[in-house]
Each structure stands twice: as structure tokens, then as C-alpha cells.
mmCIF file of C-alpha atoms and ligand atoms in Angstrom:
data_model
loop_
_atom_site.group_PDB
_atom_site.id
_atom_site.type_symbol
_atom_site.label_atom_id
_atom_site.label_comp_id
_atom_site.label_asym_id
_atom_site.label_seq_id
_atom_site.Cartn_x
_atom_site.Cartn_y
_atom_site.Cartn_z
ATOM 1 C CA MET A 1 138.869 192.342 7.773
ATOM 2 C CA LYS A 2 141.699 192.500 9.990
ATOM 3 C CA ILE A 3 142.466 189.319 12.121
ATOM 4 C CA LEU A 4 145.268 189.200 14.971
ATOM 5 C CA SER A 5 147.482 186.029 14.956
ATOM 6 C CA VAL A 6 148.863 184.932 18.349
ATOM 7 C CA ASN A 7 152.027 182.995 19.420
ATOM 8 C CA ALA A 8 151.248 183.015 23.696
ATOM 9 C CA GLY A 9 154.018 181.725 26.181
ATOM 10 C CA SER A 10 154.720 181.134 29.230
ATOM 11 C CA SER A 11 155.614 184.756 29.526
ATOM 12 C CA SER A 12 155.666 185.749 26.271
ATOM 13 C CA LEU A 13 152.680 187.062 23.869
ATOM 14 C CA LYS A 14 153.715 187.402 19.943
ATOM 15 C CA PHE A 15 150.935 189.577 17.737
ATOM 16 C CA THR A 16 150.971 190.150 14.413
ATOM 17 C CA LEU A 17 148.079 191.968 12.817
ATOM 18 C CA ILE A 18 147.182 191.014 9.330
ATOM 19 C CA GLU A 19 144.954 192.207 6.754
ATOM 20 C CA LEU A 20 143.008 189.500 4.765
ATOM 21 C CA PRO A 21 143.117 188.999 2.154
ATOM 22 C CA SER A 22 146.006 190.890 0.865
ATOM 23 C CA ARG A 23 147.750 189.303 3.445
ATOM 24 C CA GLU A 24 149.636 192.567 4.573
ATOM 25 C CA VAL A 25 151.026 192.838 7.797
ATOM 26 C CA ILE A 26 149.690 195.751 9.770
ATOM 27 C CA ALA A 27 151.984 195.416 13.417
ATOM 28 C CA SER A 28 153.352 193.332 14.843
ATOM 29 C CA GLY A 29 155.013 192.630 17.932
ATOM 30 C CA LEU A 30 156.900 191.208 21.430
ATOM 31 C CA PHE A 31 155.001 191.168 24.428
ATOM 32 C CA GLU A 32 158.508 189.505 26.904
ATOM 33 C CA LYS A 33 159.158 189.068 30.556
ATOM 34 C CA ILE A 34 155.442 188.991 31.055
ATOM 35 C CA GLY A 35 155.494 188.082 35.087
ATOM 36 C CA ILE A 36 158.625 188.685 35.813
ATOM 37 C CA ASP A 37 161.123 191.766 36.176
ATOM 38 C CA GLY A 38 162.052 194.166 33.462
ATOM 39 C CA SER A 39 158.664 193.171 31.904
ATOM 40 C CA CYS A 40 158.980 194.950 27.991
ATOM 41 C CA TYR A 41 157.269 195.124 24.809
ATOM 42 C CA THR A 42 158.212 195.780 21.446
ATOM 43 C CA ILE A 43 155.312 197.309 18.762
ATOM 44 C CA LYS A 44 156.888 197.961 15.084
ATOM 45 C CA TYR A 45 153.963 199.168 12.649
ATOM 46 C CA ASN A 46 154.930 200.952 9.391
ATOM 47 C CA GLY A 47 158.191 201.206 9.386
ATOM 48 C CA GLU A 48 158.870 202.452 13.366
ATOM 49 C CA LYS A 49 159.256 200.748 16.560
ATOM 50 C CA ILE A 50 157.680 201.095 19.785
ATOM 51 C CA VAL A 51 159.816 200.106 22.592
ATOM 52 C CA LYS A 52 158.323 200.353 25.554
ATOM 53 C CA GLU A 53 159.863 198.649 29.672
ATOM 54 C CA VAL A 54 156.649 198.950 31.942
ATOM 55 C CA GLU A 55 155.507 196.020 33.921
ATOM 56 C CA LEU A 56 153.481 193.092 32.828
ATOM 57 C CA LYS A 57 151.731 191.010 35.818
ATOM 58 C CA ASP A 58 150.110 189.468 33.440
ATOM 59 C CA HIS A 59 148.711 187.849 30.081
ATOM 60 C CA SER A 60 145.581 189.504 30.081
ATOM 61 C CA VAL A 61 147.208 192.732 31.774
ATOM 62 C CA ALA A 62 149.630 192.759 27.925
ATOM 63 C CA VAL A 63 146.741 193.157 25.164
ATOM 64 C CA SER A 64 145.217 195.387 27.385
ATOM 65 C CA LYS A 65 148.880 197.403 26.297
ATOM 66 C CA LEU A 66 148.337 195.182 22.625
ATOM 67 C CA ILE A 67 144.960 197.190 22.635
ATOM 68 C CA GLU A 68 146.358 200.718 23.993
ATOM 69 C CA GLU A 69 148.909 201.039 21.327
ATOM 70 C CA LEU A 70 146.890 199.896 18.726
ATOM 71 C CA LEU A 71 143.757 202.089 19.629
ATOM 72 C CA ALA A 72 146.372 205.129 20.444
ATOM 73 C CA ASN A 73 148.447 205.224 17.624
ATOM 74 C CA LYS A 74 145.617 204.377 15.032
ATOM 75 C CA ILE A 75 146.238 201.172 13.717
ATOM 76 C CA VAL A 76 143.221 200.321 14.370
ATOM 77 C CA ALA A 77 140.310 202.958 14.537
ATOM 78 C CA SER A 78 137.791 200.990 16.306
ATOM 79 C CA LEU A 79 138.062 197.371 18.373
ATOM 80 C CA ASP A 80 135.099 196.258 15.753
ATOM 81 C CA GLU A 81 138.118 195.864 13.243
ATOM 82 C CA ILE A 82 139.631 192.956 14.565
ATOM 83 C CA GLU A 83 137.113 190.701 13.932
ATOM 84 C CA GLY A 84 138.454 187.422 14.933
ATOM 85 C CA ILE A 85 142.189 186.528 16.734
ATOM 86 C CA GLY A 86 143.384 183.191 15.937
ATOM 87 C CA HIS A 87 145.778 181.135 18.137
ATOM 88 C CA ARG A 88 148.683 178.528 18.386
ATOM 89 C CA ILE A 89 148.304 175.984 20.247
ATOM 90 C CA LEU A 90 150.960 173.657 20.141
ATOM 91 C CA HIS A 91 149.329 170.383 20.839
ATOM 92 C CA GLY A 92 145.403 168.603 20.464
ATOM 93 C CA GLY A 93 146.340 165.048 20.859
ATOM 94 C CA SER A 94 144.607 163.088 18.981
ATOM 95 C CA GLU A 95 141.807 164.871 19.231
ATOM 96 C CA PHE A 96 142.441 167.891 17.468
ATOM 97 C CA THR A 97 142.354 166.620 13.536
ATOM 98 C CA LYS A 98 141.793 170.674 12.494
ATOM 99 C CA SER A 99 141.371 174.394 13.607
ATOM 100 C CA LEU A 100 138.418 175.446 15.186
ATOM 101 C CA LEU A 101 137.036 177.805 17.280
ATOM 102 C CA LEU A 102 137.726 177.935 20.990
ATOM 103 C CA ASP A 103 134.572 178.697 24.146
ATOM 104 C CA ASP A 104 135.238 177.628 27.331
ATOM 105 C CA SER A 105 134.169 174.382 27.127
ATOM 106 C CA VAL A 106 137.040 173.591 23.462
ATOM 107 C CA LEU A 107 139.642 174.810 26.031
ATOM 108 C CA GLU A 108 139.147 172.718 28.608
ATOM 109 C CA ARG A 109 139.264 169.841 25.835
ATOM 110 C CA ILE A 110 142.499 170.871 24.997
ATOM 111 C CA SER A 111 143.992 170.883 28.542
ATOM 112 C CA LYS A 112 143.783 167.769 28.716
ATOM 113 C CA TYR A 113 146.557 167.418 25.939
ATOM 114 C CA ASN A 114 148.679 169.858 28.517
ATOM 115 C CA GLU A 115 150.984 166.898 29.817
ATOM 116 C CA LEU A 116 152.044 166.171 26.187
ATOM 117 C CA GLY A 117 153.114 169.861 25.711
ATOM 118 C CA PRO A 118 153.913 171.231 29.601
ATOM 119 C CA LEU A 119 156.133 174.228 27.822
ATOM 120 C CA HIS A 120 153.472 175.424 26.167
ATOM 121 C CA ASN A 121 148.802 174.469 25.872
ATOM 122 C CA PRO A 122 148.746 175.681 29.435
ATOM 123 C CA ALA A 123 150.886 178.601 27.893
ATOM 124 C CA ASN A 124 148.651 179.232 25.195
ATOM 125 C CA ILE A 125 145.408 178.410 26.802
ATOM 126 C CA THR A 126 146.628 181.787 29.213
ATOM 127 C CA GLY A 127 146.408 183.291 26.382
ATOM 128 C CA VAL A 128 143.908 183.015 24.368
ATOM 129 C CA LYS A 129 141.675 183.329 27.875
ATOM 130 C CA ALA A 130 143.109 187.239 28.675
ATOM 131 C CA PHE A 131 142.333 187.867 24.452
ATOM 132 C CA MET A 132 138.415 186.280 26.220
ATOM 133 C CA LYS A 133 138.768 188.542 28.793
ATOM 134 C CA VAL A 134 140.054 192.077 27.079
ATOM 135 C CA LEU A 135 137.741 191.466 24.308
ATOM 136 C CA PRO A 136 134.897 188.735 24.968
ATOM 137 C CA ASN A 137 133.040 189.823 21.462
ATOM 138 C CA VAL A 138 135.473 188.664 19.286
ATOM 139 C CA PRO A 139 135.293 185.249 18.123
ATOM 140 C CA ASN A 140 139.247 183.101 18.617
ATOM 141 C CA VAL A 141 140.592 180.104 16.626
ATOM 142 C CA GLY A 142 143.121 177.412 18.042
ATOM 143 C CA VAL A 143 145.643 177.074 15.130
ATOM 144 C CA PHE A 144 147.828 173.123 16.454
ATOM 145 C CA ASP A 145 150.931 172.377 15.991
ATOM 146 C CA THR A 146 150.017 168.807 15.492
ATOM 147 C CA THR A 147 146.991 168.633 13.175
ATOM 148 C CA PHE A 148 148.330 168.687 9.913
ATOM 149 C CA HIS A 149 149.731 165.118 11.032
ATOM 150 C CA GLN A 150 146.682 163.439 11.992
ATOM 151 C CA THR A 151 146.287 162.225 8.752
ATOM 152 C CA MET A 152 149.550 159.308 9.259
ATOM 153 C CA SER A 153 148.116 155.881 9.767
ATOM 154 C CA GLU A 154 148.409 153.395 12.551
ATOM 155 C CA GLU A 155 151.584 152.437 10.730
ATOM 156 C CA GLU A 156 153.522 155.362 11.254
ATOM 157 C CA TYR A 157 152.114 157.023 13.954
ATOM 158 C CA LEU A 158 152.721 153.913 16.281
ATOM 159 C CA TYR A 159 156.018 153.151 17.816
ATOM 160 C CA PRO A 160 157.311 149.080 18.431
ATOM 161 C CA VAL A 161 156.529 148.926 21.647
ATOM 162 C CA PRO A 162 154.016 147.786 24.046
ATOM 163 C CA MET A 163 151.212 148.541 22.374
ATOM 164 C CA GLU A 164 149.221 149.373 25.921
ATOM 165 C CA TRP A 165 151.405 151.892 25.791
ATOM 166 C CA TYR A 166 149.746 153.515 23.426
ATOM 167 C CA THR A 167 145.805 152.152 24.459
ATOM 168 C CA GLU A 168 146.976 153.926 27.731
ATOM 169 C CA TYR A 169 148.895 156.713 27.390
ATOM 170 C CA GLY A 170 148.404 157.867 24.362
ATOM 171 C CA ILE A 171 152.857 157.125 23.444
ATOM 172 C CA ARG A 172 152.421 157.840 19.455
ATOM 173 C CA LYS A 173 153.700 159.781 16.736
ATOM 174 C CA TYR A 174 152.658 163.783 17.241
ATOM 175 C CA GLY A 175 154.826 165.246 15.088
ATOM 176 C CA PHE A 176 154.894 169.404 15.032
ATOM 177 C CA HIS A 177 155.857 172.617 13.178
ATOM 178 C CA GLY A 178 152.392 170.885 11.360
ATOM 179 C CA THR A 179 151.174 174.586 10.173
ATOM 180 C CA SER A 180 154.282 175.660 8.453
ATOM 181 C CA HIS A 181 154.759 171.647 6.074
ATOM 182 C CA ARG A 182 150.665 172.753 6.136
ATOM 183 C CA PHE A 183 151.870 176.227 5.122
ATOM 184 C CA ILE A 184 155.103 174.589 2.443
ATOM 185 C CA ASN A 185 152.641 172.028 1.403
ATOM 186 C CA LYS A 186 149.371 175.593 0.529
ATOM 187 C CA SER A 187 152.056 176.952 -1.310
ATOM 188 C CA ILE A 188 154.275 174.733 -3.712
ATOM 189 C CA SER A 189 150.621 173.340 -4.709
ATOM 190 C CA GLU A 190 148.924 176.839 -5.035
ATOM 191 C CA TYR A 191 151.883 177.816 -7.037
ATOM 192 C CA LEU A 192 152.386 174.564 -9.567
ATOM 193 C CA ASN A 193 148.069 174.623 -9.499
ATOM 194 C CA ARG A 194 148.366 171.293 -8.290
ATOM 195 C CA ASN A 195 146.501 169.364 -5.148
ATOM 196 C CA ASP A 196 148.029 166.076 -6.503
ATOM 197 C CA LEU A 197 151.640 167.031 -5.243
ATOM 198 C CA LYS A 198 154.206 164.202 -3.225
ATOM 199 C CA VAL A 199 156.824 167.349 -1.330
ATOM 200 C CA ILE A 200 158.536 166.790 1.713
ATOM 201 C CA SER A 201 158.951 170.083 3.595
ATOM 202 C CA CYS A 202 161.710 170.452 5.043
ATOM 203 C CA HIS A 203 161.877 172.709 7.971
ATOM 204 C CA ILE A 204 165.231 173.337 9.001
ATOM 205 C CA GLY A 205 165.299 176.057 11.841
ATOM 206 C CA ASN A 206 166.183 176.159 15.433
ATOM 207 C CA GLY A 207 164.305 173.535 15.476
ATOM 208 C CA GLY A 208 163.714 171.188 12.584
ATOM 209 C CA SER A 209 161.700 168.381 11.398
ATOM 210 C CA ILE A 210 160.713 167.170 7.853
ATOM 211 C CA CYS A 211 157.733 165.988 6.852
ATOM 212 C CA ALA A 212 156.282 163.812 3.649
ATOM 213 C CA ILE A 213 153.625 164.835 2.625
ATOM 214 C CA ASN A 214 151.265 163.635 -0.506
ATOM 215 C CA GLY A 215 148.670 164.841 -1.689
ATOM 216 C CA GLY A 216 148.335 167.244 0.795
ATOM 217 C CA ASN A 217 148.008 164.297 3.143
ATOM 218 C CA VAL A 218 151.261 163.879 6.014
ATOM 219 C CA VAL A 219 152.111 160.207 5.043
ATOM 220 C CA ASP A 220 155.254 161.080 7.616
ATOM 221 C CA THR A 221 157.157 163.316 9.793
ATOM 222 C CA THR A 222 160.081 163.448 12.079
ATOM 223 C CA MET A 223 159.523 164.550 15.506
ATOM 224 C CA GLY A 224 157.356 162.457 17.595
ATOM 225 C CA PHE A 225 155.889 162.051 21.015
ATOM 226 C CA THR A 226 157.928 165.093 21.457
ATOM 227 C CA PRO A 227 159.676 167.938 19.217
ATOM 228 C CA LEU A 228 162.819 165.574 20.782
ATOM 229 C CA ALA A 229 162.963 162.891 17.263
ATOM 230 C CA GLY A 230 164.029 162.445 13.945
ATOM 231 C CA ILE A 231 166.869 165.208 12.991
ATOM 232 C CA MET A 232 169.877 166.606 14.126
ATOM 233 C CA MET A 233 168.931 170.898 15.565
ATOM 234 C CA GLY A 234 170.720 173.388 16.330
ATOM 235 C CA THR A 235 170.849 171.939 19.957
ATOM 236 C CA ARG A 236 167.985 168.961 19.993
ATOM 237 C CA SER A 237 169.929 165.472 19.798
ATOM 238 C CA GLY A 238 166.910 163.728 17.367
ATOM 239 C CA ASP A 239 167.008 160.050 16.809
ATOM 240 C CA ILE A 240 169.562 158.540 19.339
ATOM 241 C CA ASP A 241 168.964 154.951 20.811
ATOM 242 C CA PRO A 242 167.106 155.382 23.702
ATOM 243 C CA SER A 243 168.782 153.536 25.908
ATOM 244 C CA ILE A 244 171.648 156.231 26.477
ATOM 245 C CA ILE A 245 169.837 157.498 28.917
ATOM 246 C CA PRO A 246 169.609 155.117 31.808
ATOM 247 C CA PHE A 247 173.835 154.963 30.904
ATOM 248 C CA VAL A 248 174.013 158.523 31.603
ATOM 249 C CA MET A 249 172.223 157.767 34.168
ATOM 250 C CA LYS A 250 174.207 156.336 35.494
ATOM 251 C CA LYS A 251 177.719 157.668 34.568
ATOM 252 C CA THR A 252 176.139 161.330 36.169
ATOM 253 C CA GLY A 253 174.342 160.307 38.325
ATOM 254 C CA LYS A 254 171.664 162.294 36.971
ATOM 255 C CA THR A 255 167.711 162.551 36.661
ATOM 256 C CA ALA A 256 165.900 160.793 33.230
ATOM 257 C CA GLU A 257 164.257 164.992 33.336
ATOM 258 C CA GLU A 258 168.207 166.248 33.950
ATOM 259 C CA VAL A 259 169.597 163.704 30.716
ATOM 260 C CA VAL A 260 166.376 164.680 28.192
ATOM 261 C CA ASN A 261 167.028 167.632 29.562
ATOM 262 C CA ASP A 262 170.975 167.384 27.976
ATOM 263 C CA LEU A 263 169.166 165.894 24.624
ATOM 264 C CA ASN A 264 166.740 168.570 24.072
ATOM 265 C CA LYS A 265 168.796 171.760 24.731
ATOM 266 C CA LYS A 266 172.686 170.761 25.468
ATOM 267 C CA SER A 267 172.812 168.824 21.952
ATOM 268 C CA GLY A 268 172.379 168.718 18.383
ATOM 269 C CA LEU A 269 174.776 171.749 16.354
ATOM 270 C CA LEU A 270 176.047 172.662 20.084
ATOM 271 C CA GLY A 271 177.082 169.347 21.705
ATOM 272 C CA ILE A 272 178.861 168.167 18.649
ATOM 273 C CA SER A 273 179.892 172.040 18.072
ATOM 274 C CA GLY A 274 180.783 173.199 21.216
ATOM 275 C CA ILE A 275 180.726 176.311 19.778
ATOM 276 C CA SER A 276 177.055 176.924 19.381
ATOM 277 C CA SER A 277 173.759 175.897 18.470
ATOM 278 C CA ASP A 278 173.774 178.606 15.541
ATOM 279 C CA SER A 279 174.043 177.751 12.943
ATOM 280 C CA ARG A 280 176.174 181.601 11.395
ATOM 281 C CA ASP A 281 178.079 180.524 13.827
ATOM 282 C CA VAL A 282 178.635 176.897 13.198
ATOM 283 C CA GLU A 283 179.106 177.820 9.277
ATOM 284 C CA GLU A 284 181.469 180.818 10.504
ATOM 285 C CA ALA A 285 183.666 178.282 12.655
ATOM 286 C CA ALA A 286 183.565 175.971 10.033
ATOM 287 C CA LEU A 287 184.520 178.326 6.916
ATOM 288 C CA LYS A 288 187.991 178.526 9.308
ATOM 289 C CA GLY A 289 188.674 174.579 9.618
ATOM 290 C CA ASP A 290 187.181 174.152 13.090
ATOM 291 C CA LYS A 291 187.199 171.047 13.003
ATOM 292 C CA ARG A 292 184.564 170.041 15.710
ATOM 293 C CA ALA A 293 182.543 172.692 13.588
ATOM 294 C CA ILE A 294 182.672 170.025 10.584
ATOM 295 C CA LEU A 295 181.456 167.781 11.629
ATOM 296 C CA ALA A 296 178.858 169.381 13.536
ATOM 297 C CA GLN A 297 177.531 170.667 9.403
ATOM 298 C CA ASN A 298 178.183 167.435 8.452
ATOM 299 C CA MET A 299 176.796 164.964 10.580
ATOM 300 C CA TYR A 300 173.556 167.916 10.630
ATOM 301 C CA ALA A 301 172.951 167.661 6.977
ATOM 302 C CA GLN A 302 173.664 164.320 7.363
ATOM 303 C CA LYS A 303 171.202 163.331 9.229
ATOM 304 C CA ILE A 304 168.836 165.574 6.808
ATOM 305 C CA ALA A 305 170.008 164.117 3.591
ATOM 306 C CA ASN A 306 169.011 161.000 4.961
ATOM 307 C CA TYR A 307 165.103 161.411 5.447
ATOM 308 C CA ILE A 308 164.595 163.022 2.393
ATOM 309 C CA ALA A 309 166.038 159.982 0.928
ATOM 310 C CA MET A 310 163.931 158.142 3.261
ATOM 311 C CA TYR A 311 160.841 160.131 2.412
ATOM 312 C CA ASN A 312 161.470 159.761 -1.190
ATOM 313 C CA ASN A 313 161.683 155.817 -1.355
ATOM 314 C CA LEU A 314 157.798 156.100 1.186
ATOM 315 C CA LEU A 315 156.134 158.889 -0.858
ATOM 316 C CA ASN A 316 157.660 156.117 -3.930
ATOM 317 C CA GLY A 317 159.121 159.339 -5.923
ATOM 318 C CA ALA A 318 158.615 163.346 -4.530
ATOM 319 C CA ASP A 319 157.598 165.587 -6.847
ATOM 320 C CA VAL A 320 159.311 168.442 -5.146
ATOM 321 C CA ILE A 321 161.804 168.724 -1.789
ATOM 322 C CA VAL A 322 160.797 172.685 0.077
ATOM 323 C CA PHE A 323 163.404 174.227 2.049
ATOM 324 C CA THR A 324 162.108 176.410 4.356
ATOM 325 C CA ALA A 325 163.548 177.963 8.266
ATOM 326 C CA GLY A 326 165.916 179.510 9.873
ATOM 327 C CA VAL A 327 168.667 177.855 8.221
ATOM 328 C CA GLY A 328 165.954 176.694 4.861
ATOM 329 C CA GLU A 329 165.305 180.025 4.096
ATOM 330 C CA ASN A 330 169.081 181.569 4.781
ATOM 331 C CA SER A 331 171.615 179.059 4.005
ATOM 332 C CA LYS A 332 172.548 178.543 0.978
ATOM 333 C CA ASN A 333 176.052 176.303 2.368
ATOM 334 C CA MET A 334 173.351 174.477 4.049
ATOM 335 C CA ARG A 335 171.529 173.825 1.572
ATOM 336 C CA LYS A 336 174.163 172.955 -1.021
ATOM 337 C CA MET A 337 175.617 170.895 1.749
ATOM 338 C CA ILE A 338 171.989 168.376 1.640
ATOM 339 C CA ILE A 339 171.588 168.172 -1.336
ATOM 340 C CA GLU A 340 174.984 167.137 -2.606
ATOM 341 C CA ARG A 341 174.339 164.532 -0.117
ATOM 342 C CA ILE A 342 171.037 162.987 -1.963
ATOM 343 C CA GLN A 343 173.109 162.627 -5.250
ATOM 344 C CA SER A 344 171.793 158.742 -5.571
ATOM 345 C CA LEU A 345 167.984 160.595 -5.830
ATOM 346 C CA GLY A 346 169.318 162.649 -9.351
ATOM 347 C CA VAL A 347 169.054 165.978 -7.372
ATOM 348 C CA LYS A 348 171.553 168.515 -8.041
ATOM 349 C CA ILE A 349 172.214 172.304 -7.001
ATOM 350 C CA ASP A 350 172.351 175.313 -9.052
ATOM 351 C CA ASP A 351 175.032 177.427 -7.256
ATOM 352 C CA ASP A 352 174.049 179.990 -9.263
ATOM 353 C CA LYS A 353 170.559 179.597 -8.413
ATOM 354 C CA ASN A 354 170.562 179.186 -5.064
ATOM 355 C CA ASP A 355 172.771 182.709 -4.124
ATOM 356 C CA PHE A 356 170.074 183.867 -2.658
ATOM 357 C CA ARG A 357 168.505 184.717 1.109
ATOM 358 C CA GLY A 358 164.943 184.523 2.597
ATOM 359 C CA GLU A 359 162.429 184.340 -1.386
ATOM 360 C CA PHE A 360 160.697 181.826 -2.982
ATOM 361 C CA ARG A 361 162.334 180.070 -5.247
ATOM 362 C CA LEU A 362 163.532 176.728 -7.511
ATOM 363 C CA ILE A 363 167.046 176.277 -6.622
ATOM 364 C CA SER A 364 167.960 172.984 -8.716
ATOM 365 C CA THR A 365 168.804 172.221 -12.384
ATOM 366 C CA ASP A 366 167.156 172.108 -14.851
ATOM 367 C CA ASP A 367 167.780 168.320 -14.832
ATOM 368 C CA SER A 368 168.004 168.107 -11.211
ATOM 369 C CA LYS A 369 165.106 164.970 -10.941
ATOM 370 C CA ILE A 370 162.941 166.021 -8.998
ATOM 371 C CA PRO A 371 162.500 169.994 -8.184
ATOM 372 C CA VAL A 372 163.903 171.878 -5.082
ATOM 373 C CA TYR A 373 162.780 175.200 -3.920
ATOM 374 C CA VAL A 374 162.888 177.644 -1.638
ATOM 375 C CA ILE A 375 159.601 178.903 0.645
ATOM 376 C CA PRO A 376 159.680 181.118 3.132
ATOM 377 C CA THR A 377 157.706 179.890 5.845
ATOM 378 C CA ASN A 378 154.421 182.005 7.251
ATOM 379 C CA GLU A 379 152.694 180.571 10.781
ATOM 380 C CA GLU A 380 151.039 183.582 10.949
ATOM 381 C CA LEU A 381 149.977 184.101 7.950
ATOM 382 C CA MET A 382 148.237 180.117 7.667
ATOM 383 C CA ILE A 383 146.663 181.124 11.407
ATOM 384 C CA ALA A 384 145.593 183.857 9.987
ATOM 385 C CA LEU A 385 143.593 182.314 7.235
ATOM 386 C CA ASP A 386 142.046 179.314 9.336
ATOM 387 C CA THR A 387 141.073 182.279 11.579
ATOM 388 C CA MET A 388 139.023 184.085 8.147
ATOM 389 C CA GLU A 389 137.669 180.843 7.389
ATOM 390 C CA LEU A 390 136.143 179.595 10.172
ATOM 391 C CA ILE A 391 135.224 182.712 11.046
ATOM 392 C CA SER A 392 133.591 183.788 7.521
ATOM 393 C CA LYS A 393 130.988 180.211 7.848
HETATM 394 P P1 ADP B 401 163.217 178.951 15.575
HETATM 395 O O1 ADP B 401 162.760 177.035 15.388
HETATM 396 O O2 ADP B 401 163.798 179.329 16.636
HETATM 397 O O3 ADP B 401 161.883 179.165 14.810
HETATM 398 P P2 ADP B 401 164.253 179.994 13.412
HETATM 399 O O4 ADP B 401 163.337 179.348 12.041
HETATM 400 O O5 ADP B 401 164.136 181.804 13.206
HETATM 401 O O6 ADP B 401 164.127 179.576 14.267
HETATM 402 O O7 ADP B 401 166.070 179.178 12.490
HETATM 403 C C1 ADP B 401 167.144 179.630 13.071
HETATM 404 C C2 ADP B 401 168.447 179.522 12.761
HETATM 405 O O8 ADP B 401 168.761 179.918 11.323
HETATM 406 C C3 ADP B 401 169.745 179.751 13.691
HETATM 407 O O9 ADP B 401 170.458 178.498 13.561
HETATM 408 C C4 ADP B 401 170.058 180.846 12.418
HETATM 409 O O10 ADP B 401 171.609 180.507 12.124
HETATM 410 C C5 ADP B 401 169.299 180.443 11.039
HETATM 411 N N1 ADP B 401 169.111 181.132 9.493
HETATM 412 C C6 ADP B 401 169.171 182.680 10.380
HETATM 413 N N2 ADP B 401 169.818 183.397 9.222
HETATM 414 C C7 ADP B 401 170.473 182.507 8.726
HETATM 415 C C8 ADP B 401 171.768 182.913 7.826
HETATM 416 N N3 ADP B 401 171.223 184.142 7.172
HETATM 417 N N4 ADP B 401 172.197 182.609 7.428
HETATM 418 C C9 ADP B 401 172.381 180.818 7.538
HETATM 419 N N5 ADP B 401 171.799 180.864 8.799
HETATM 420 C C10 ADP B 401 170.685 181.392 9.143
#
């Protein structure tokens, strides 16, 4: 069975065509600058790369081009081979607790949450509509970043603020990266052949979040009402004292939106190092002795370590810690820096085992109190697996 896994942005459309159940990636690609000058696309297939610059007026044109290329390159013999399309959708509010089949009325319900994810949700919906238009007979499934976290209890998802903020405006912790954390939990549970694991899943990429999972249910996660909360990230501050915002507004004359934009785009590793949001650049500068880069790395590692320790307490002792995403999968130095900061939990890294990138491996010593794994995340596969399950019902 071939499933398309899709992530549509406001001017982009990323896809992966996956064969199931073998999980083989048949083709993948990216349509960029949709609706803007200089639009182009790249498709990878069979070790080859197709790169074309063409006008992509809107998402429907991009989808039509994708279909054209799939047929012209015989990636699929006919469109009937594509049995389902799974779409990444950012926000399902408190309403959507699972992935589901999409139709016009469900899209209408999802659009109610556009104000909670203004950059992503309208674009995600545009992507779904484009596929519905071009491939009207293929079922579409929505897979949300927020649904996995819907098992959090009131105690964890409410903020200690006037209750009306929640009841009137839906202000609560939603959490993000749910598809990645769900994939990590599924992978480690299958690998260890247990469904009662207490997992601390650390998704550390450009964005980052940590998730405490007990037997497949999320107990708590670090991102909040928006992805700005929690650990320090590439360009996001993570948790700060909210009183800083009006103070900076007064000092700089910036609007609230501008200050929040600084917290989203100019903070984190970038803000502290003054060099880059990319952990590789910061690491390189730190190795050369750049003081701000060293400070940025230390702060980054410490904030992650603090949350791991907190979640170990919340879970009353975790069974396993997992690192994933760009930094978690690839940076052995950052993994080491984090683990050195959770020694009080009896966690120990094995430097030889940790000397690799981008694979599923154990990196802790045999006597580490909690085993630590690295698992490459695969949100595209998770989306395809949900799609297969829902269309096979
Ligand atoms: P996104 O949140 O945009 O999906 P990714 O999960 O791709 O981000 O993570 C991007 C981060 O991963 C960047 O900070 C990048 O520096 C880091 N990264 C990627 N490869 C390596 C590597 N080999 N060593 C260290 N960091 C890496």
C-alpha cells in the first residue's frame, strides 16, 4: 500500500511517499515558494534528484505537478496506487484527541483552531483542500501535533491563572511535537516489548520539547499554549518571566507582537551566542573558546537536564530516556553535556557507545540507573501509519 505523507506550510509543501507495511520511502520532495516569485520543487527518487523551477500559483498547482511527476517518472503506475494521504496538522485544540479521516465538515471544525496556530493551521488546511481537489477519490487523514498530549490531566495542562482565561479563551497547555513523541514512545515500547514504559522523550531540534509519557499516556510536556514555552531552543527562549514582555516594550517602544517575535526568532542559542541558532555553529565556536557560545551551550544543556530531572520525579522514576531530532540524533557532545547534568539520577553515558550519529542505539553504561537511547524520529512514517490504520477500517 502506498501512502503520501504531507506537511503543507503557507508557501511550501513537503511530501514523502511511503510503501506500507514495508516502511520503504519510495520518493520524497519539497515544493517551495508557492505563490511567490522563484517557486521551485525538488523530488528525490531512486537515488536521483529532480529539480525544477516552475511557477506554482497555489497549492493545487503544486499538487498537480507532484502527480504529474509521480506518473511521468513511473514512481506510480497509476494514481489508484496511492491509497491514502496523511496530513500533518498543527492544532486540534482540546477537541481532537486522535487522528481522523478528513472531510469538509471536519476541516471546518479544525479551522476553529486557526487562531491558536495562525502560521500553520490555515496552511495545513489549504494543503488538504488542494489534495481533495486534485485527487477527489483518495481519502485524507489529519494527524495533529497536539492530540498525543490530550491525555494530560487538568493539573498539568491548566496554568495557575484566572480560571476564566481557560473557560472563556481556551488558554491552557496544548503541547506540540506530539507526532514525534508518539513515534518515539511507540518505537521504544516495541523495541523493549513493553506497553507500560515510563518514557522521557527529548525532541531536541531547532525547536525542542520534552515529554513525560506513562504507558502511552502523556503526563506532561514542555511546550505550552504555544511552542514558545519550555526548554531553550535554537531561536526560542523557552520559559521566561512574562513580566519581561511589558518591561521590554516600555524600554524599546516595541509592540507586544514584536517582543514575542524576538522571543520566538532572536532568542535561545542565537540570542545568547550571538552567532547562530544552528547547534553545529555554536558548538564549533564553543570548541574555539568563544565565551558566549560556551555559555549558550551550557544554558541549553542545563535547561534540558532540569526538565529531565523534573519529569523523572513526575513519573516517579522513568524507565528510559530517549534523545531525538536534529541535535538529539546528531550531537554526541550535547548528549554528553546533558547526561553529565543528570548524574544525580544515576544516569551515566558510555562515551564509546555515544560516538555516532543518526541511528537507533543505546548510549548509557550497563550500570546507568536509567538507560538512555538515541532514536531517529520519523513523523512522516507515523502519519502514514495512522493513515493506513484509518483507511483500512
Ligand atoms: P527542526 O526543528 O527544524 O525540524 P531539526 O530536528 O532538523 O530541526 O534540527 C535542527 C538542529 O539539528 C540544528 O540546530 C542543527 O545544527 C542540528 N544538527 C543537525 N545535524 C547535526 C550534527 N551533525 N551535529 C550537531 N547538530 C546537528
